[in-house]
Amino acid sequence: MAKKRVGVILSGCGVYDGAEIHESVITMLALDRAGAEMVICAPDVEQMHVINHHTGEVAAGEKRNVRIEAARIARGPVADVADVDADALDALILPGGFGAAKNLCNFAVAGADCDVNPDVAALVRKVHAQGKPVAAVCIAPALLAKVLGGEGPELTIGNDAGTAGALEALGAKHVACPVTEFVIDRERRLITSPAYMLAKSISEAAEGIEKTVAALMEMA
Amino acid sequence: MAKKRVGVILSGCGVYDGAEIHESVITMLALDRAGAEMVICAPDVEQMHVINHHTGEVAAGEKRNVRIEAARIARGPVADVADVDADALDALILPGGFGAAKNLCNFAVAGADCDVNPDVAALVRKVHAQGKPVAAVCIAPALLAKVLGGEGPELTIGNDAGTAGALEALGAKHVACPVTEFVIDRERRLITSPAYMLAKSISEAAEGIEKTVAALMEMA
C-alpha cells in the first residue's frame, strides 16, 4: 500500500516568532511512526519579527525568513507552500506556535480581522475541498476559522475565552477541550487540539498531538 | 520521592550550526515522561557560524548566540552552563547536532586536536567525578572522548570509521552500535547512542534516544 502523504505547514522555528518546535517535532515523529510520508512546507516570506527567546524581547533590526528557519526543524530544504500540489496530498496538518498567527496569518495582532497568507489559504482550501482531513494544533485553528469559518466548523483552541470568541466571530463553533484530547468535526473532516495553548509540560502537549495525528491518519 | 534533576546541555538550535532539534525535543519528551526535572543550559557564547538550513550554505555576516538560540528549543530562558551546579544534578545529557562539535567544542574542524568550552568541560567533569551518569547522543560523544578520554571510556558515534578513529586518538574505545541501540560503559557510567549519525528517519533516532534516556534515568 502506498504511503499516505501528509503536508506539514511550518511557520518558522521557535514558539514566539515561528513554529512551536516541540509541537512540530512531535507531529513529525507521530507521522513517521504512523508510516506517513511528509511534505514539509512553509511560505517563502519574512517573519513578522524575530523574538529573542531567552529574554522574550523583540530583536530589533533582525530579520529572518519563515521558510529558511523552518528548514531547521526539517533538517534541510522545505517546499515553498505555493508549490505544494493539493492533489498529491492525502491530509494536511498545521502545528502551532505564534508563527501560525504571525507569519501564516496575522491573527496574533489583528484577531478576527486577520488576513491569511494567500498561498497557505489556497492550500488549506484545496485540500479541504477535496474532502481530505486537515488538522491544526495550538493557535493554528484560528487560521482554519478564518479560511473555513463560512462553513461553521467545530474547532478548539483549548478554553481561552478571548481567543475562542475571536474564532466564533469568524464563524467557527468553539468547543472547549482538555490538553490531552482533541476535537473532531467529522462532517468537515477537521481535527484540532490545544497543545501549548494549555499544556504545562511537553508530555501533555505530546499526548494531544499524538491522538490528533492518529485521528488524522485514520481519516486520510 | 524527589524528582531526579537532569542537566541538558544544548548547543544552539538547528542541526548544522546548533543542537539537533529532533534529538533535543525527543530527549526532553523522554525525560519529562520519565518524571525528570530538566535543567536546560547552554554556553553564553557566539555560534561558530550560522548555516542557512534550506541551502546548506553559511549565512555570511550573520551572528547568533548559542544560549539565545537554545532558548527556542527550551521555550524560554536557559541557564548559562557556567552557572549550573553539578551538586544539584543527578545526571547529565548532551543531545547532538553540529553545535555539539562546533559550539560546545570544535571537534568538527579540529578533530582529535579539539578544544572544549571550559564551562562545558567543567560541568561534564564534575558530574562525572561525582559518580553520576552522563549520556551523549550523535556526535556529542566526541566531546566526552576529549574530556574523559584519559579514562579509556567505551563510547559510540555509530560506525563512521573516520570519526571513530578520532575518538580512539582521544583515548576512547569506540564500539560500533546500530541506530536503535546504545552503548553503556557501566564502570564509568557513560551512555551513548548514534541517533542522526546513522538515523534515516526521526523514528530511528527516537528509538535510540528513548532507550538512552531510560538507561540514564535507571542509573541516576
Tab-separated table of C-alpha atoms in Angstrom, chain A:
chain	number	residue	atom	x	y	z
A	1	MET	CA	0.000	0.000	0.000
A	2	ALA	CA	1.318	3.428	-0.898
A	3	LYS	CA	2.340	5.646	1.963
A	4	LYS	CA	-0.080	8.389	2.858
A	5	ARG	CA	1.336	11.795	2.009
A	6	VAL	CA	0.734	14.407	4.666
A	7	GLY	CA	1.520	18.086	4.186
A	8	VAL	CA	3.031	19.799	7.245
A	9	ILE	CA	2.919	23.612	7.141
A	10	LEU	CA	5.620	25.162	9.330
A	11	SER	CA	5.800	28.854	10.202
A	12	GLY	CA	9.430	29.358	11.208
A	13	CYS	CA	11.378	27.893	14.132
A	14	GLY	CA	10.611	28.972	17.695
A	15	VAL	CA	7.419	29.392	19.706
A	16	TYR	CA	7.388	33.206	19.948
A	17	ASP	CA	8.061	34.125	16.311
A	18	GLY	CA	7.711	30.854	14.395
A	19	ALA	CA	6.537	27.260	14.562
A	20	GLU	CA	6.407	25.795	18.074
A	21	ILE	CA	9.362	23.421	17.979
A	22	HIS	CA	8.030	20.716	20.324
A	23	GLU	CA	4.680	20.598	18.539
A	24	SER	CA	6.390	20.403	15.145
A	25	VAL	CA	8.800	17.628	16.141
A	26	ILE	CA	6.143	15.619	17.982
A	27	THR	CA	3.902	15.921	14.899
A	28	MET	CA	6.699	14.715	12.623
A	29	LEU	CA	7.605	11.812	14.914
A	30	ALA	CA	3.962	10.721	15.161
A	31	LEU	CA	3.524	10.942	11.378
A	32	ASP	CA	6.727	8.983	10.741
A	33	ARG	CA	5.757	6.295	13.244
A	34	ALA	CA	2.351	6.050	11.548
A	35	GLY	CA	4.104	5.381	8.230
A	36	ALA	CA	3.244	8.702	6.591
A	37	GLU	CA	5.384	10.427	4.001
A	38	MET	CA	5.755	14.083	4.984
A	39	VAL	CA	5.684	17.048	2.640
A	40	ILE	CA	7.097	19.780	4.830
A	41	CYS	CA	6.457	23.272	3.555
A	42	ALA	CA	6.423	26.916	4.607
A	43	PRO	CA	5.693	30.255	2.958
A	44	ASP	CA	8.767	31.961	1.491
A	45	VAL	CA	8.214	35.244	3.349
A	46	GLU	CA	9.910	37.286	6.037
A	47	GLN	CA	8.886	36.640	9.640
A	48	MET	CA	6.698	39.305	11.279
A	49	HIS	CA	9.674	39.836	13.603
A	50	VAL	CA	12.428	38.000	15.469
A	51	ILE	CA	11.994	37.384	19.197
A	52	ASN	CA	14.966	36.706	21.469
A	53	HIS	CA	13.546	33.581	23.142
A	54	HIS	CA	15.846	33.963	26.144
A	55	THR	CA	14.596	37.446	27.071
A	56	GLY	CA	11.217	37.453	25.316
A	57	GLU	CA	12.062	40.799	23.691
A	58	VAL	CA	11.926	41.713	20.013
A	59	ALA	CA	15.414	41.535	18.478
A	60	ALA	CA	15.408	44.989	16.901
A	61	GLY	CA	16.659	45.097	13.326
A	62	GLU	CA	16.921	41.317	12.945
A	63	LYS	CA	15.183	39.660	10.021
A	64	ARG	CA	14.594	36.003	9.301
A	65	ASN	CA	12.771	34.142	6.532
A	66	VAL	CA	9.982	31.748	7.536
A	67	ARG	CA	10.940	29.025	5.041
A	68	ILE	CA	14.678	29.194	5.805
A	69	GLU	CA	14.072	28.959	9.562
A	70	ALA	CA	11.525	26.149	9.069
A	71	ALA	CA	14.328	24.203	7.375
A	72	ARG	CA	15.990	23.968	10.811
A	73	ILE	CA	13.094	21.829	12.033
A	74	ALA	CA	13.004	19.877	8.754
A	75	ARG	CA	16.800	19.282	8.775
A	76	GLY	CA	17.059	20.571	5.220
A	77	PRO	CA	15.126	22.127	2.337
A	78	VAL	CA	11.384	22.610	2.703
A	79	ALA	CA	8.936	23.224	-0.129
A	80	ASP	CA	7.502	26.655	-0.774
A	81	VAL	CA	3.873	26.239	0.256
A	82	ALA	CA	2.948	27.930	-3.063
A	83	ASP	CA	4.438	24.943	-4.919
A	84	VAL	CA	2.667	22.198	-2.968
A	85	ASP	CA	0.046	20.386	-5.041
A	86	ALA	CA	-3.070	19.619	-3.021
A	87	ASP	CA	-3.831	16.720	-5.407
A	88	ALA	CA	-0.656	14.978	-4.225
A	89	LEU	CA	-1.601	15.139	-0.528
A	90	ASP	CA	-3.843	12.820	1.482
A	91	ALA	CA	-4.040	15.112	4.511
A	92	LEU	CA	-2.646	18.343	5.936
A	93	ILE	CA	-1.552	19.418	9.408
A	94	LEU	CA	-0.547	22.771	10.885
A	95	PRO	CA	1.489	22.726	14.113
A	96	GLY	CA	1.141	25.840	16.266
A	97	GLY	CA	3.416	28.453	17.749
A	98	PHE	CA	2.992	32.206	17.359
A	99	GLY	CA	4.334	31.825	13.808
A	100	ALA	CA	0.980	30.311	12.812
A	101	ALA	CA	-0.666	33.538	13.989
A	102	LYS	CA	2.103	35.960	12.926
A	103	ASN	CA	3.557	34.514	9.714
A	104	LEU	CA	0.881	32.231	8.213
A	105	CYS	CA	-1.766	34.800	9.104
A	106	ASN	CA	-1.782	37.847	11.382
A	107	PHE	CA	-4.367	36.661	13.907
A	108	ALA	CA	-1.941	37.479	16.757
A	109	VAL	CA	-2.246	41.192	16.039
A	110	ALA	CA	-5.499	41.501	14.055
A	111	GLY	CA	-7.706	38.866	15.742
A	112	ALA	CA	-10.915	38.241	13.823
A	113	ASP	CA	-9.869	40.888	11.266
A	114	CYS	CA	-6.805	38.864	10.290
A	115	ASP	CA	-5.530	38.151	6.793
A	116	VAL	CA	-4.112	34.765	5.806
A	117	ASN	CA	-1.065	34.290	3.594
A	118	PRO	CA	-2.754	33.615	0.215
A	119	ASP	CA	-0.666	30.525	-0.611
A	120	VAL	CA	-1.394	28.995	2.791
A	121	ALA	CA	-5.101	29.823	2.473
A	122	ALA	CA	-5.206	28.308	-1.023
A	123	LEU	CA	-3.574	25.049	0.067
A	124	VAL	CA	-5.855	24.656	3.088
A	125	ARG	CA	-8.915	25.424	0.970
A	126	LYS	CA	-7.958	22.994	-1.805
A	127	VAL	CA	-7.080	20.077	0.474
A	128	HIS	CA	-10.316	20.672	2.393
A	129	ALA	CA	-12.394	20.996	-0.791
A	130	GLN	CA	-11.085	17.611	-1.923
A	131	GLY	CA	-12.598	16.054	1.206
A	132	LYS	CA	-9.219	15.333	2.761
A	133	PRO	CA	-8.735	15.813	6.502
A	134	VAL	CA	-6.988	18.894	7.886
A	135	ALA	CA	-5.601	19.097	11.427
A	136	ALA	CA	-4.409	22.154	13.341
A	137	VAL	CA	-2.774	22.424	16.731
A	138	CYS	CA	-2.477	25.128	19.397
A	139	ILE	CA	-3.326	28.549	17.881
A	140	ALA	CA	-3.359	27.290	14.260
A	141	PRO	CA	-7.126	26.537	14.420
A	142	ALA	CA	-7.593	30.333	14.251
A	143	LEU	CA	-6.277	30.162	10.693
A	144	LEU	CA	-8.778	27.404	9.876
A	145	ALA	CA	-11.536	29.557	11.353
A	146	LYS	CA	-10.574	32.426	9.050
A	147	VAL	CA	-10.313	30.255	5.913
A	148	LEU	CA	-13.246	27.893	6.545
A	149	GLY	CA	-15.363	29.888	9.008
A	150	GLY	CA	-18.170	30.217	6.455
A	151	GLU	CA	-18.920	26.521	6.933
A	152	GLY	CA	-19.357	26.884	10.689
A	153	PRO	CA	-16.676	24.324	11.605
A	154	GLU	CA	-16.259	22.926	15.122
A	155	LEU	CA	-12.786	23.792	16.379
A	156	THR	CA	-10.857	24.107	19.629
A	157	ILE	CA	-8.015	26.245	20.887
A	158	GLY	CA	-8.479	24.898	24.432
A	159	ASN	CA	-10.517	27.120	26.727
A	160	ASP	CA	-9.270	30.725	26.398
A	161	ALA	CA	-12.452	32.800	26.245
A	162	GLY	CA	-10.970	35.729	24.323
A	163	THR	CA	-9.408	33.588	21.611
A	164	ALA	CA	-12.471	31.350	21.440
A	165	GLY	CA	-14.607	34.465	20.954
A	166	ALA	CA	-12.467	35.569	18.032
A	167	LEU	CA	-12.888	32.124	16.430
A	168	GLU	CA	-16.651	32.391	16.857
A	169	ALA	CA	-16.585	35.870	15.321
A	170	LEU	CA	-15.034	34.182	12.277
A	171	GLY	CA	-17.938	31.763	12.037
A	172	ALA	CA	-16.496	28.773	13.860
A	173	LYS	CA	-18.190	26.964	16.728
A	174	HIS	CA	-15.644	26.774	19.537
A	175	VAL	CA	-15.590	23.590	21.603
A	176	ALA	CA	-13.672	23.612	24.902
A	177	CYS	CA	-11.172	20.743	25.048
A	178	PRO	CA	-8.621	19.491	27.583
A	179	VAL	CA	-4.950	19.481	26.561
A	180	THR	CA	-4.650	15.713	26.210
A	181	GLU	CA	-7.644	15.427	23.880
A	182	PHE	CA	-8.766	16.766	20.508
A	183	VAL	CA	-11.941	17.941	18.812
A	184	ILE	CA	-13.068	16.284	15.608
A	185	ASP	CA	-15.547	17.763	13.142
A	186	ARG	CA	-16.375	14.586	11.224
A	187	GLU	CA	-18.576	16.263	8.682
A	188	ARG	CA	-15.959	18.835	7.709
A	189	ARG	CA	-13.033	16.484	8.391
A	190	LEU	CA	-11.223	18.884	10.721
A	191	ILE	CA	-9.221	17.850	13.792
A	192	THR	CA	-7.868	20.337	16.348
A	193	SER	CA	-6.063	20.082	19.695
A	194	PRO	CA	-4.978	22.748	22.235
A	195	ALA	CA	-1.351	21.611	22.792
A	196	TYR	CA	0.625	24.559	24.215
A	197	MET	CA	-2.473	26.756	24.393
A	198	LEU	CA	-2.966	24.715	27.593
A	199	ALA	CA	-0.040	22.340	28.048
A	200	LYS	CA	2.027	22.751	31.210
A	201	SER	CA	4.601	20.212	30.045
A	202	ILE	CA	5.920	18.693	26.835
A	203	SER	CA	4.270	15.370	27.774
A	204	GLU	CA	0.845	16.991	27.951
A	205	ALA	CA	1.323	18.611	24.550
A	206	ALA	CA	2.558	15.312	23.121
A	207	GLU	CA	-0.454	13.318	24.280
A	208	GLY	CA	-2.943	15.574	22.475
A	209	ILE	CA	-0.816	15.825	19.331
A	210	GLU	CA	-0.237	12.077	19.117
A	211	LYS	CA	-4.007	11.497	19.339
A	212	THR	CA	-4.588	14.213	16.729
A	213	VAL	CA	-2.140	12.625	14.291
A	214	ALA	CA	-3.682	9.172	14.871
A	215	ALA	CA	-7.132	10.578	14.083
A	216	LEU	CA	-5.780	12.372	11.012
A	217	MET	CA	-4.140	9.215	9.670
A	218	GLU	CA	-7.282	7.178	10.296
A	219	MET	CA	-9.314	9.682	8.313
A	220	ALA	CA	-6.765	10.126	5.481
